[in-house]
Coordinates of C-alpha atoms in Angstrom, one line a residue:
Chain V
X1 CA 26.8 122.0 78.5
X2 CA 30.4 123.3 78.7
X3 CA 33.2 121.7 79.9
X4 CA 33.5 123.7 83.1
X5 CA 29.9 123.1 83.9
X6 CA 30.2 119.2 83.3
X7 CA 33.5 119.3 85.6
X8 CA 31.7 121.4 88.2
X9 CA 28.7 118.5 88.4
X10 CA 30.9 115.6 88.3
X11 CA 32.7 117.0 91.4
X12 CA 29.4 117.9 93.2
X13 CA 28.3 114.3 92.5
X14 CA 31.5 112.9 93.6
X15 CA 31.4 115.1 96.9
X16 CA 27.8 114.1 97.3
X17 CA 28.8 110.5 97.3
X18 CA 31.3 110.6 99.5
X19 CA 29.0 112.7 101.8
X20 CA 26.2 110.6 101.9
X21 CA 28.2 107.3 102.6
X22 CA 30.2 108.9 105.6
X23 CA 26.5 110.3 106.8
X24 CA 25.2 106.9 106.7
X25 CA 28.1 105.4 108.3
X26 CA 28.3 108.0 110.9
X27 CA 24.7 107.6 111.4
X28 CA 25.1 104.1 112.3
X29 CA 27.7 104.4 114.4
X30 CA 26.1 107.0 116.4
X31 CA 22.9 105.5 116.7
X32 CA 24.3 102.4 117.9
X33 CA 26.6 104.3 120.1
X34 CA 23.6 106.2 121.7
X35 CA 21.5 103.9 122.4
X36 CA 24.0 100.9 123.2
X37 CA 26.1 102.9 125.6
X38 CA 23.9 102.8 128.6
X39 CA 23.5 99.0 128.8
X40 CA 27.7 98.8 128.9
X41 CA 29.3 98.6 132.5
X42 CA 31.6 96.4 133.8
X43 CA 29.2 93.7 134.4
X44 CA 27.7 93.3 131.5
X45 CA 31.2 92.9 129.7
X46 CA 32.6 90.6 132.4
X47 CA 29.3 88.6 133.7
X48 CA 27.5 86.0 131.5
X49 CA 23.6 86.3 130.8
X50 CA 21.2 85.4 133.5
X51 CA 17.3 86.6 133.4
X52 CA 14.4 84.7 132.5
X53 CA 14.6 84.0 129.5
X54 CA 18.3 84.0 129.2
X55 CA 19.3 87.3 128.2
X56 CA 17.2 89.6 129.6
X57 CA 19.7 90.6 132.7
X58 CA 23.7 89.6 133.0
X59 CA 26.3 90.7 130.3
X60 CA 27.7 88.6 127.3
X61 CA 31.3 87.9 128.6
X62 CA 31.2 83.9 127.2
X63 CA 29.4 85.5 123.3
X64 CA 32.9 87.8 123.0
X65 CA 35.0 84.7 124.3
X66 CA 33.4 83.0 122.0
X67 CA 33.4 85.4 119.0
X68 CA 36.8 85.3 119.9
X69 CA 37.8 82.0 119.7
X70 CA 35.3 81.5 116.4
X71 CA 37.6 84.3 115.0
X72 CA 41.3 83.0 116.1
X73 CA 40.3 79.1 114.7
X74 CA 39.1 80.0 111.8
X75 CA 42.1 82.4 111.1
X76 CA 44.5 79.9 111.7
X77 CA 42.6 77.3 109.9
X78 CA 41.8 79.6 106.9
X79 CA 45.4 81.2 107.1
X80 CA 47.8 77.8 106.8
X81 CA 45.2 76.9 103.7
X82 CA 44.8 80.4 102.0
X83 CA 49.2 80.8 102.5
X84 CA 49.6 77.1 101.2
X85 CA 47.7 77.4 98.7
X86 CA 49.2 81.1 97.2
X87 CA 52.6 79.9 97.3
X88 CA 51.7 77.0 95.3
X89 CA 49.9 78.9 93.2
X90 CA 53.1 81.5 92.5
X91 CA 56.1 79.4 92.8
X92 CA 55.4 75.9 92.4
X93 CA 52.6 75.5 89.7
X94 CA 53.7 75.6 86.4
X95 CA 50.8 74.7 84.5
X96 CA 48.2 77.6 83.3
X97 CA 45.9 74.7 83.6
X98 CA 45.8 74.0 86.8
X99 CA 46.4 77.7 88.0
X100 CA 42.9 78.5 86.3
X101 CA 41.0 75.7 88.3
X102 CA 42.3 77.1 91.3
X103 CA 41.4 80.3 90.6
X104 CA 38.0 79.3 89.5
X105 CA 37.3 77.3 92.7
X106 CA 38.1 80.2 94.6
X107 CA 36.0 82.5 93.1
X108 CA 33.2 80.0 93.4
X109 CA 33.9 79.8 97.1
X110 CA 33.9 83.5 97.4
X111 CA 30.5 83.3 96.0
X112 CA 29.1 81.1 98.1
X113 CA 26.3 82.4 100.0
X114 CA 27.3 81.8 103.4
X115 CA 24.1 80.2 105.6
X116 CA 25.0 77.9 102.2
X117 CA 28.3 77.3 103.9
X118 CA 26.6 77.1 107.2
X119 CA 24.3 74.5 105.8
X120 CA 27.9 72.7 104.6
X121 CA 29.4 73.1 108.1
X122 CA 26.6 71.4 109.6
X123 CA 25.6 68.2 107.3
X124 CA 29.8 67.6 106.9
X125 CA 31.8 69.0 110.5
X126 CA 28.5 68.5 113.1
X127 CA 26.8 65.4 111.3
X128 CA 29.2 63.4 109.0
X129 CA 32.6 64.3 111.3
X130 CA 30.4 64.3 114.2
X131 CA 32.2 67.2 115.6
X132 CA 28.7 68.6 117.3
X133 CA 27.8 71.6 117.5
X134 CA 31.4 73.2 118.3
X135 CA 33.3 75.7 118.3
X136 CA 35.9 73.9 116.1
X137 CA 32.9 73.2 113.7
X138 CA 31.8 76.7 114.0
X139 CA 35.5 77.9 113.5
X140 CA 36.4 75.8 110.6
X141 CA 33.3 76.8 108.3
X142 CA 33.9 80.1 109.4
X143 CA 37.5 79.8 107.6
X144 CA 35.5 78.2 104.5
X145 CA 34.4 81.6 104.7
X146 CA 37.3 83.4 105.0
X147 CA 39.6 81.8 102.8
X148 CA 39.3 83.3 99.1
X149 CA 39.3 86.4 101.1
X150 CA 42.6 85.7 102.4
X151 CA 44.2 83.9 100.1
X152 CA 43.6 86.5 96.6
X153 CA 45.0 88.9 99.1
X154 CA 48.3 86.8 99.6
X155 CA 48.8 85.8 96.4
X156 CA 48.5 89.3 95.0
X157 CA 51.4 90.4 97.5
X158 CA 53.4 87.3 96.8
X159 CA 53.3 88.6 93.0
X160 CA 53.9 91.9 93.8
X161 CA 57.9 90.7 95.0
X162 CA 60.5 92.3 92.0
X163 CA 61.5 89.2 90.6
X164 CA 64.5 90.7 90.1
X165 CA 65.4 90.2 94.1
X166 CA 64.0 86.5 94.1
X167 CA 66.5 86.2 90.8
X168 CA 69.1 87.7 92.7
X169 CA 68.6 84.9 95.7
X170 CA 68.8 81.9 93.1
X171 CA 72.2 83.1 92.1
X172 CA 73.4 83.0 94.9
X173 CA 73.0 79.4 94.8
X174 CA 69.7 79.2 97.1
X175 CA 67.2 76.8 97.0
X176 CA 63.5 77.6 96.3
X177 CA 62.4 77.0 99.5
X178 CA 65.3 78.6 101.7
X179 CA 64.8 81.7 99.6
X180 CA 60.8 81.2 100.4
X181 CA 60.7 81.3 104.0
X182 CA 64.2 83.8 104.4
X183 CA 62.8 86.3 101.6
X184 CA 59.8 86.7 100.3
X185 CA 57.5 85.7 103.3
X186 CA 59.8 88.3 105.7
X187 CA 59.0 90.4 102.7
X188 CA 54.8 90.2 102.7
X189 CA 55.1 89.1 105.9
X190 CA 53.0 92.5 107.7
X191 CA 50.4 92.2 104.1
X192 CA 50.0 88.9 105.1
X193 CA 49.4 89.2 108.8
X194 CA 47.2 92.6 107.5
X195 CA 44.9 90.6 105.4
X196 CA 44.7 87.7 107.8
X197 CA 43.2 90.3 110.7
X198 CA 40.8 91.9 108.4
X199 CA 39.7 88.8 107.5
X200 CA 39.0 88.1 110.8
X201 CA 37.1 90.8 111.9
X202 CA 35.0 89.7 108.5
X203 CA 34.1 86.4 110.1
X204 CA 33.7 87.8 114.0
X205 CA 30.8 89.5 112.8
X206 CA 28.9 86.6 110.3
X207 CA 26.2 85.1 112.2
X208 CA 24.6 82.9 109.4
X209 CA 27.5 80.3 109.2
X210 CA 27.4 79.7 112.8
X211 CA 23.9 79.3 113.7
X212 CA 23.9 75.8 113.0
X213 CA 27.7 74.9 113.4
X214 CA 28.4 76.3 116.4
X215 CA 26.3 79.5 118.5
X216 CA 23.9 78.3 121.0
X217 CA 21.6 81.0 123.2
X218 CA 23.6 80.1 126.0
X219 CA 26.8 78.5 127.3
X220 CA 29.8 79.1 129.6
X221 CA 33.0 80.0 128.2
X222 CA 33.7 76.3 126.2
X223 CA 35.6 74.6 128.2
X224 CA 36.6 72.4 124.9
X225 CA 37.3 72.4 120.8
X226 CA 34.1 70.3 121.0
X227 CA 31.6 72.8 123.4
X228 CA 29.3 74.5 122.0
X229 CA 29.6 78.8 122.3
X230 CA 28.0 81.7 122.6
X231 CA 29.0 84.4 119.7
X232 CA 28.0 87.9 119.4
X233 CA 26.4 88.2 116.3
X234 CA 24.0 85.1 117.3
X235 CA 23.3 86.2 120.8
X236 CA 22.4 89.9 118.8
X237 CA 20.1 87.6 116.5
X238 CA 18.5 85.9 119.3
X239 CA 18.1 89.3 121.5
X240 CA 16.1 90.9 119.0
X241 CA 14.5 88.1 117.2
X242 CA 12.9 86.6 119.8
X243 CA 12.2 90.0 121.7
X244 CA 14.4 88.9 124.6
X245 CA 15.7 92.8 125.7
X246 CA 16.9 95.4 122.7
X247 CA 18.8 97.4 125.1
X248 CA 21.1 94.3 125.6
X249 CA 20.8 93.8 121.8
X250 CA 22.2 97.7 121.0
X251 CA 24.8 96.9 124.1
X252 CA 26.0 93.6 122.0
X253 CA 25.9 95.6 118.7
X254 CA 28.0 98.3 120.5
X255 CA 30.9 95.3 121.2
X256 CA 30.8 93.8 118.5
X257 CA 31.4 97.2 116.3
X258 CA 34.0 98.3 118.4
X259 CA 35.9 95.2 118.4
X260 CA 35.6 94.9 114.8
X261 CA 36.7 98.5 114.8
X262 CA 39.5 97.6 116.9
X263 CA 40.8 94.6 114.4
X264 CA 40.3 97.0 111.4
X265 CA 42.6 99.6 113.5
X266 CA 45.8 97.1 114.2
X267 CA 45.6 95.4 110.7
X268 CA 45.5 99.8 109.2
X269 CA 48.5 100.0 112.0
X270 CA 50.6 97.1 110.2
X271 CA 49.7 98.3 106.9
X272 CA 51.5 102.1 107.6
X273 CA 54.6 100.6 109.8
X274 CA 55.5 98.2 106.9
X275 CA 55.0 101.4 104.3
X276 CA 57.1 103.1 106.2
X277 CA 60.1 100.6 106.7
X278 CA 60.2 100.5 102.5
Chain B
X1 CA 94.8 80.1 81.5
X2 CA 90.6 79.4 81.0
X3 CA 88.2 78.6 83.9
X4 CA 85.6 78.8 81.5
X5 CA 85.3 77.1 77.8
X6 CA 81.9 78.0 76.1
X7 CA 81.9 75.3 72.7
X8 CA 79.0 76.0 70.0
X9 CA 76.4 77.3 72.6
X10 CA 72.8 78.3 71.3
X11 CA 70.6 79.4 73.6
X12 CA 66.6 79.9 72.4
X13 CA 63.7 81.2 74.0
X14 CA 60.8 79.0 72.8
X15 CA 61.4 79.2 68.8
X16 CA 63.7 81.9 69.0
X17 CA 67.5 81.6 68.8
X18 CA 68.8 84.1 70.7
X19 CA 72.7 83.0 70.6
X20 CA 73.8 81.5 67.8
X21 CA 76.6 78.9 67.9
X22 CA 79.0 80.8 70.1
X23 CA 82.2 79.6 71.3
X24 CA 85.2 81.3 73.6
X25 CA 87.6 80.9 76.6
X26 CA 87.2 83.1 79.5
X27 CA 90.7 84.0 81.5
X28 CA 91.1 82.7 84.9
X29 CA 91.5 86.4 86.8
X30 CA 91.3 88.5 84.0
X31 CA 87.7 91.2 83.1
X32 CA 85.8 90.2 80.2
X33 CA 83.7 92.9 78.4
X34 CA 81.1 91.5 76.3
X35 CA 79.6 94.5 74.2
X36 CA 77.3 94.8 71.0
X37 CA 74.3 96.8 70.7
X38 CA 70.7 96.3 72.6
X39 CA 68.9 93.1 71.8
X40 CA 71.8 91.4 70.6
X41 CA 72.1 88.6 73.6
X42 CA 74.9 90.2 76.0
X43 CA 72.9 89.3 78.6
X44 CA 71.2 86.1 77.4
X45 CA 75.4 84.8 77.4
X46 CA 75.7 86.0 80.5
X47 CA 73.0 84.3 82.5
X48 CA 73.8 81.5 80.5
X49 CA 76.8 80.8 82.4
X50 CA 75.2 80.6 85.5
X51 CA 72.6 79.0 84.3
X52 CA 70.1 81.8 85.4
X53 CA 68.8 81.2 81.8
X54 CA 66.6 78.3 83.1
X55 CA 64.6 80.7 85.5
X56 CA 64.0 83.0 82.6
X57 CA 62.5 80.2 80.4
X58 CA 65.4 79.7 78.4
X59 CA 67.0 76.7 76.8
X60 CA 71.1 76.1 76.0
X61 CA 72.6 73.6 73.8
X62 CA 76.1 73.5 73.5
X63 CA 78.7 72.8 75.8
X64 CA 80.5 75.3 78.7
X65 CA 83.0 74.0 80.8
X66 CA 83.8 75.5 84.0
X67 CA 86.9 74.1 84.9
X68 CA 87.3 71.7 82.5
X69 CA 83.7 69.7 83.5
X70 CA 80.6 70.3 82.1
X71 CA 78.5 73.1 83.7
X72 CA 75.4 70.6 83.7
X73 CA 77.2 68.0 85.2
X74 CA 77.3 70.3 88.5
X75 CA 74.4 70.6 90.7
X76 CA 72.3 74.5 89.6
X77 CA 73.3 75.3 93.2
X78 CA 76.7 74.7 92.9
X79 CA 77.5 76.2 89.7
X80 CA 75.4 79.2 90.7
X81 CA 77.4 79.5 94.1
X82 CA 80.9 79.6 92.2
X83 CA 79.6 81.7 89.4
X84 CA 78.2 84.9 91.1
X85 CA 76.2 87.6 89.7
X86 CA 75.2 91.1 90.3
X87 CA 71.9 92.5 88.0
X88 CA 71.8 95.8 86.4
X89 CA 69.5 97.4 89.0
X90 CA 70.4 97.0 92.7
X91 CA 68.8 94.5 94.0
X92 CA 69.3 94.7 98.1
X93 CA 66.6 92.5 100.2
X94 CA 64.6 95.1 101.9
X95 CA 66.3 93.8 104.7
X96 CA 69.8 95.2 106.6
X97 CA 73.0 95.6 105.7
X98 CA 73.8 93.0 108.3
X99 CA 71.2 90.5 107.2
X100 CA 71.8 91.4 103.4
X101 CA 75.3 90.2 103.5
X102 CA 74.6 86.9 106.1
X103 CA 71.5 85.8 104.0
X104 CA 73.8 83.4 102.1
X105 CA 76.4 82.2 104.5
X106 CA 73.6 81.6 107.0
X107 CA 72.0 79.2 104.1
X108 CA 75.1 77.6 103.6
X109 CA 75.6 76.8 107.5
X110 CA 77.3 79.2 109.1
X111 CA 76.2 79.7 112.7
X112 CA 78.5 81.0 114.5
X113 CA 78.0 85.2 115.2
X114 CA 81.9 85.6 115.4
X115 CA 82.1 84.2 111.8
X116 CA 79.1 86.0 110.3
X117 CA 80.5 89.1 111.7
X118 CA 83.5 88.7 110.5
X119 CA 82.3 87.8 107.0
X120 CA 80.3 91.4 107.2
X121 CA 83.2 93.1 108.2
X122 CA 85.7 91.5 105.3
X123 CA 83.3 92.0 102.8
X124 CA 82.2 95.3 103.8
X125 CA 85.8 96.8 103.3
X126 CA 86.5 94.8 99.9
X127 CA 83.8 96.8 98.5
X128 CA 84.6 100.0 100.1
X129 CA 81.6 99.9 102.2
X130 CA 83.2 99.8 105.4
X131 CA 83.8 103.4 106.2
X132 CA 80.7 105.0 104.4
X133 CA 78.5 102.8 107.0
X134 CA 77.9 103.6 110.8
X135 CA 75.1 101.4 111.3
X136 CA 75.3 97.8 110.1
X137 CA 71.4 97.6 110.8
X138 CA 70.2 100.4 108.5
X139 CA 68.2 99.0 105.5
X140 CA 69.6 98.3 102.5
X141 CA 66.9 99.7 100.5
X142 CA 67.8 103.4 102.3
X143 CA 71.8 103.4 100.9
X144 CA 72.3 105.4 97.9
X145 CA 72.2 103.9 94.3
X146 CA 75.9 103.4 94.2
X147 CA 76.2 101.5 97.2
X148 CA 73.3 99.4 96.5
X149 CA 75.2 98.0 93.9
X150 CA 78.6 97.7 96.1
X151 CA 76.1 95.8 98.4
X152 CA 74.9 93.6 95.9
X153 CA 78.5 92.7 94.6
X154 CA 79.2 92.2 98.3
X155 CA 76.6 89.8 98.6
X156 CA 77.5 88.0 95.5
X157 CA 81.2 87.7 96.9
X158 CA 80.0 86.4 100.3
X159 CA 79.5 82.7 99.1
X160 CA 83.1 82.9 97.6
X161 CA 82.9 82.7 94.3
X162 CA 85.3 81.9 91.8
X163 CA 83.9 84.1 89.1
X164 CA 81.6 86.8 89.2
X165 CA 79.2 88.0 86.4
X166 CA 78.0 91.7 85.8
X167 CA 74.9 92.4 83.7
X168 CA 75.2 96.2 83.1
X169 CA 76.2 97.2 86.4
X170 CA 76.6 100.7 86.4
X171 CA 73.7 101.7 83.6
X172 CA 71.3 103.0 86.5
X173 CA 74.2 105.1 88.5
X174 CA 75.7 108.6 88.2
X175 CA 79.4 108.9 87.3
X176 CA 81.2 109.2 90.3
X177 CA 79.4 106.1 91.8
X178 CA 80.3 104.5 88.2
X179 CA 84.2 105.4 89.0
X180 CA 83.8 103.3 92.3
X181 CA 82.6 100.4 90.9
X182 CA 84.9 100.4 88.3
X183 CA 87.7 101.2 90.9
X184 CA 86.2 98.3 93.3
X185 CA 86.3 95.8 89.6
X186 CA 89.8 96.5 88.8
X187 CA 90.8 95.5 92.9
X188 CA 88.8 92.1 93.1
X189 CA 90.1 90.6 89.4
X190 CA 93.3 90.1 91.4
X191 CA 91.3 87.4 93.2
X192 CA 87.9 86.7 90.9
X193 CA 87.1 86.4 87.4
X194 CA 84.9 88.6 86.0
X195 CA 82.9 89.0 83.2
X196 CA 80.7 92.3 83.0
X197 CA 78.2 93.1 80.2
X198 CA 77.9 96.4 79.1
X199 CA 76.6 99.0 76.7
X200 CA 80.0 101.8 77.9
X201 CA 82.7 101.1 75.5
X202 CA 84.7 103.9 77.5
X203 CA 83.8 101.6 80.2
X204 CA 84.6 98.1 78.5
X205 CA 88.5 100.0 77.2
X206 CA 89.1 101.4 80.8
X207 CA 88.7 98.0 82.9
X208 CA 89.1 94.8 80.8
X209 CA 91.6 92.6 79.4
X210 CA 89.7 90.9 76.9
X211 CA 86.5 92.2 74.7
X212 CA 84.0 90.1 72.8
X213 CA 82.2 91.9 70.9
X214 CA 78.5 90.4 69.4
X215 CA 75.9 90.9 67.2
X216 CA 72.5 89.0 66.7
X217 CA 73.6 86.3 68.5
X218 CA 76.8 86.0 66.9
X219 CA 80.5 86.3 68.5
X220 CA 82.0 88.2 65.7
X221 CA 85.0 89.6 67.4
X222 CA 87.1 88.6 70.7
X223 CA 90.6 89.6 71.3
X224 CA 92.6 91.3 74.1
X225 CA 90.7 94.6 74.5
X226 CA 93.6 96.9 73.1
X227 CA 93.7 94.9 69.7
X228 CA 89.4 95.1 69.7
X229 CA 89.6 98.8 70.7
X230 CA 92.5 100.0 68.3
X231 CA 93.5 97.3 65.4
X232 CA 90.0 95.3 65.0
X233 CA 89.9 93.1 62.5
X234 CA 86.2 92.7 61.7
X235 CA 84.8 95.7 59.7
X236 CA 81.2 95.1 61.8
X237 CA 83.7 95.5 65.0
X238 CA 85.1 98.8 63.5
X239 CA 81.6 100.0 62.4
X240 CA 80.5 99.5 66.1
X241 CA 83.1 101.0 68.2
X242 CA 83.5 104.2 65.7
X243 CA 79.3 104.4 67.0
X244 CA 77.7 103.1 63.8
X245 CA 75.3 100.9 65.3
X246 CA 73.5 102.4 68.4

């Protein structure tokens, strides 16, 4: 085989892949799309779930509260540890020792399953803390989750600072932590808030780590930290698992990829405004 | 007179000696040029007498006196605010002009908008910034080369330093914008001492008084720059300046 023939294939291969993936993806999109768009008025995005069983008729106003709220305390939770734990990591630790632990805990947590960390969420937040079934539970293992996502992310932009410019802050005479929160956050500050959204929209749409720590089949918008929530992941689960109505179930889908689409969107947004300001 | 004493410094990164038992007066208001080929510790010197060294991983022994008191005897902070210093490569905060030059008076507790605005506008027409600038809330990253580095010597003179150190400044700008810095040099040693590194020996005989000149670590020659430049009295000197060494 010549190498113009070899090139030729390796670009029809390439081209194939790339074909196939958006086909797939495209597929999915519209199939959802299609069959989810009839069950989406105004009701059944502003009314809870009524029916027997629950479900069946209404809307799922309290599971995108919810999936929401799962989403915003998780963030925060997930964020101050992740950020903490980077800066640490790249301006305070000194000893490869330590920095290598850190690492390797993170990657472990990254690669654990996560009804595993459901599992966790309940026996330690519901049980041991007797926080209940909550959406604080529910939020807080979600940021287990979330948190080796976010925080490789952060410390890979923190790095990414010329040292040169941090140098050039310390002679001026400025402390470490002045030139921390003036410099280099402002700096990462949009890659930061970018990787904290897409993480985000990551744990808005896991169902596994909530089904014990938080979703129930039904609830008002929680009127508390410690009420239990709808979510819309769970309520999808428990439309088409148990039968209940799978035109509601492609309607849920529908919301639940668009709002993730919607996340993905702002934190692509931050991403191009901060390129451009460089 | 001498606002700085340097006495037997070595400085070493981990086991190797980078300076070698180097010791000279710097002139209160006067330009120092320290020259000598690549690699030979111009640099390593110079961030030594801020004590920038320590954030590179490097270790001094030795004594330098600022003002007749040991440099370690200051707080880093302090000696780092008096001694200024301006890197080889711009180094603006991807930030405005505005905020680029009240980053440090802010830190040091200036509030007041009248006084920051003043500091701007002072320090903006030492370095000949003033008229090239409309807009005082452009970013700093979109000036040209040239005024990067006016920006950065700017910043460095906002804290009010008493001496201010130059690592290469010019090496990454054209010529004219090399003529302005040395221009803008020249104007501020009536009030600052400085002490600029570099590898321009045109450079080094057009703007300084005095001229060390080392090798491997090694002060081998430091006299007013006309006696370095003309009637040197180490052959290694001669051999540099007539281009031997690279």
């Amino acid at each position: 085989m010549n190498e113009k023939t070899k090139s030729f294939l390796f670009k029809g291969w390439i081209l194939l892949s790339t074909l196939i993936v958006l086909a797939i993806v495209f597929y999915i999109f519209g199939y959802i799309l299609s069959n989810g768009i009839e069950s989406i008025n105004m009701e059944f995005l502003l009314d809870g779930p009524s029916g027997i069983p629950v479900g069946s008729q209404g809307g799922i106003f309290p599971a995108i509260v919810g999936s929401l709220l799962l989403m915003l305390i998780s963030c925060v939770f997930a964020s101050i540890l992740a950020i903490s734990t980077s800066i640490y990591l790249v301006f305070y630790c000194e000893s490869e020792r330590i920095k290598g632990l850190i690492h390797l805990i993170t990657q472990c947590m990254s690669g654990v399953p996560s009804i595993i960390l459901g599992l966790f969420g309940y026996t330690f937040l519901v049980l041991y803390l007797n926080l209940g079934r909550s959406v604080l539970a529910g939020g807080l293992t979600l940021g287990f989750m979330i948190y080796p996502f976010i925080q490789v992310r952060v410390e890979k932009t923190l790095l990414e600072v010329d040292k040169s410019i941090i140098n050039s802050s310390y002679a001026l005479g400025i402390s470490r932590t002045y030139t921390l929160f003036k410099l280099i956050l402002p700096i990462c500050k949009s890659d930061i808030v970018s990787a904290i959204t897409l993480a985000g929209g990551f744990a808005m749409g896991a169902a596994s780590p909530i089904i014990l720590t938080a979703a129930v089949t039904f609830a008002p918008i929680p009127s508390s930290l410690s009420s239990p929530v709808m979510a819309l992941p769970f309520h999808l689960y428990i439309l088409t698992g148990e039968g209940i109505s799978l035109e509601k179930a492609y309607g849920t889908a529908l919301v639940l990829i668009l709002l993730l689409l919607i996340i993905n969107i702002i934190s692509t947004i931050i991403n191009i405004t901060r390129k451009e300001h460089k | 007179m001498s606002i700085l004493k340097i006495n037997n410094l070595s400085v070493s990164y981990g086991n190797k000696q980078v300076i070698k038992d180097l010791s000279m007066n710097i002139a209160r208001n006067k330009i120092t040029a320290i020259i000598g080929p690549s690699g030979c510790g111009k640099s390593t010197l110079l961030t030594s007498l801020n004590l920038m060294i320590e954030e590179n991983g490097g270790s001094i022994s030795g004594e330098i006196l600022f003002k007749d008191k040991a440099s370690i005897s200051y707080e880093k902070a302090d000696i780092r605010r008096m001694i200024g210093m301006v890197f080889q490569t711009p180094t603006p905060f991807p930030f405005s002009i505005y905020k680029n030059l009240t980053y440090a008076p802010k830190y040091y507790g200036i509030k007041d908008k009248k006084e920051l605005n003043r500091i701007v506008e002072d320090t903006l027409k030492e370095v000949g910034l003033y008229d090239e600038i409309d807009d005082l809330n452009m970013l700093a990253t979109k000036l040209s080369g040239g005024q990067q580095q006016r920006l950065c010597i700017g910043r460095a003179l906002t804290v009010e330093p008493e001496i201010l150190l130059l690592d290469e400044p010019c090496s990454a700008l054209d010529i004219r914008n090399t003529e302005n810095i040395e221009k803008l040099l020249l104007d501020l040693s009536d009030e600052y001492t400085i002490v600029i590194v570099t590898h321009n020996l045109s450079q080094a005989k057009r703007i300084s008084d005095y001229t060390a000149f080392i090798l491997d670590g090694e002060l081998i020659e430091y006299d007013t720059t006309d006696k370095v430049f003309t009637n040197p009295k180490d052959n290694r000197t001669r051999e540099y300046i007539e281009g031997i060494y690279g």
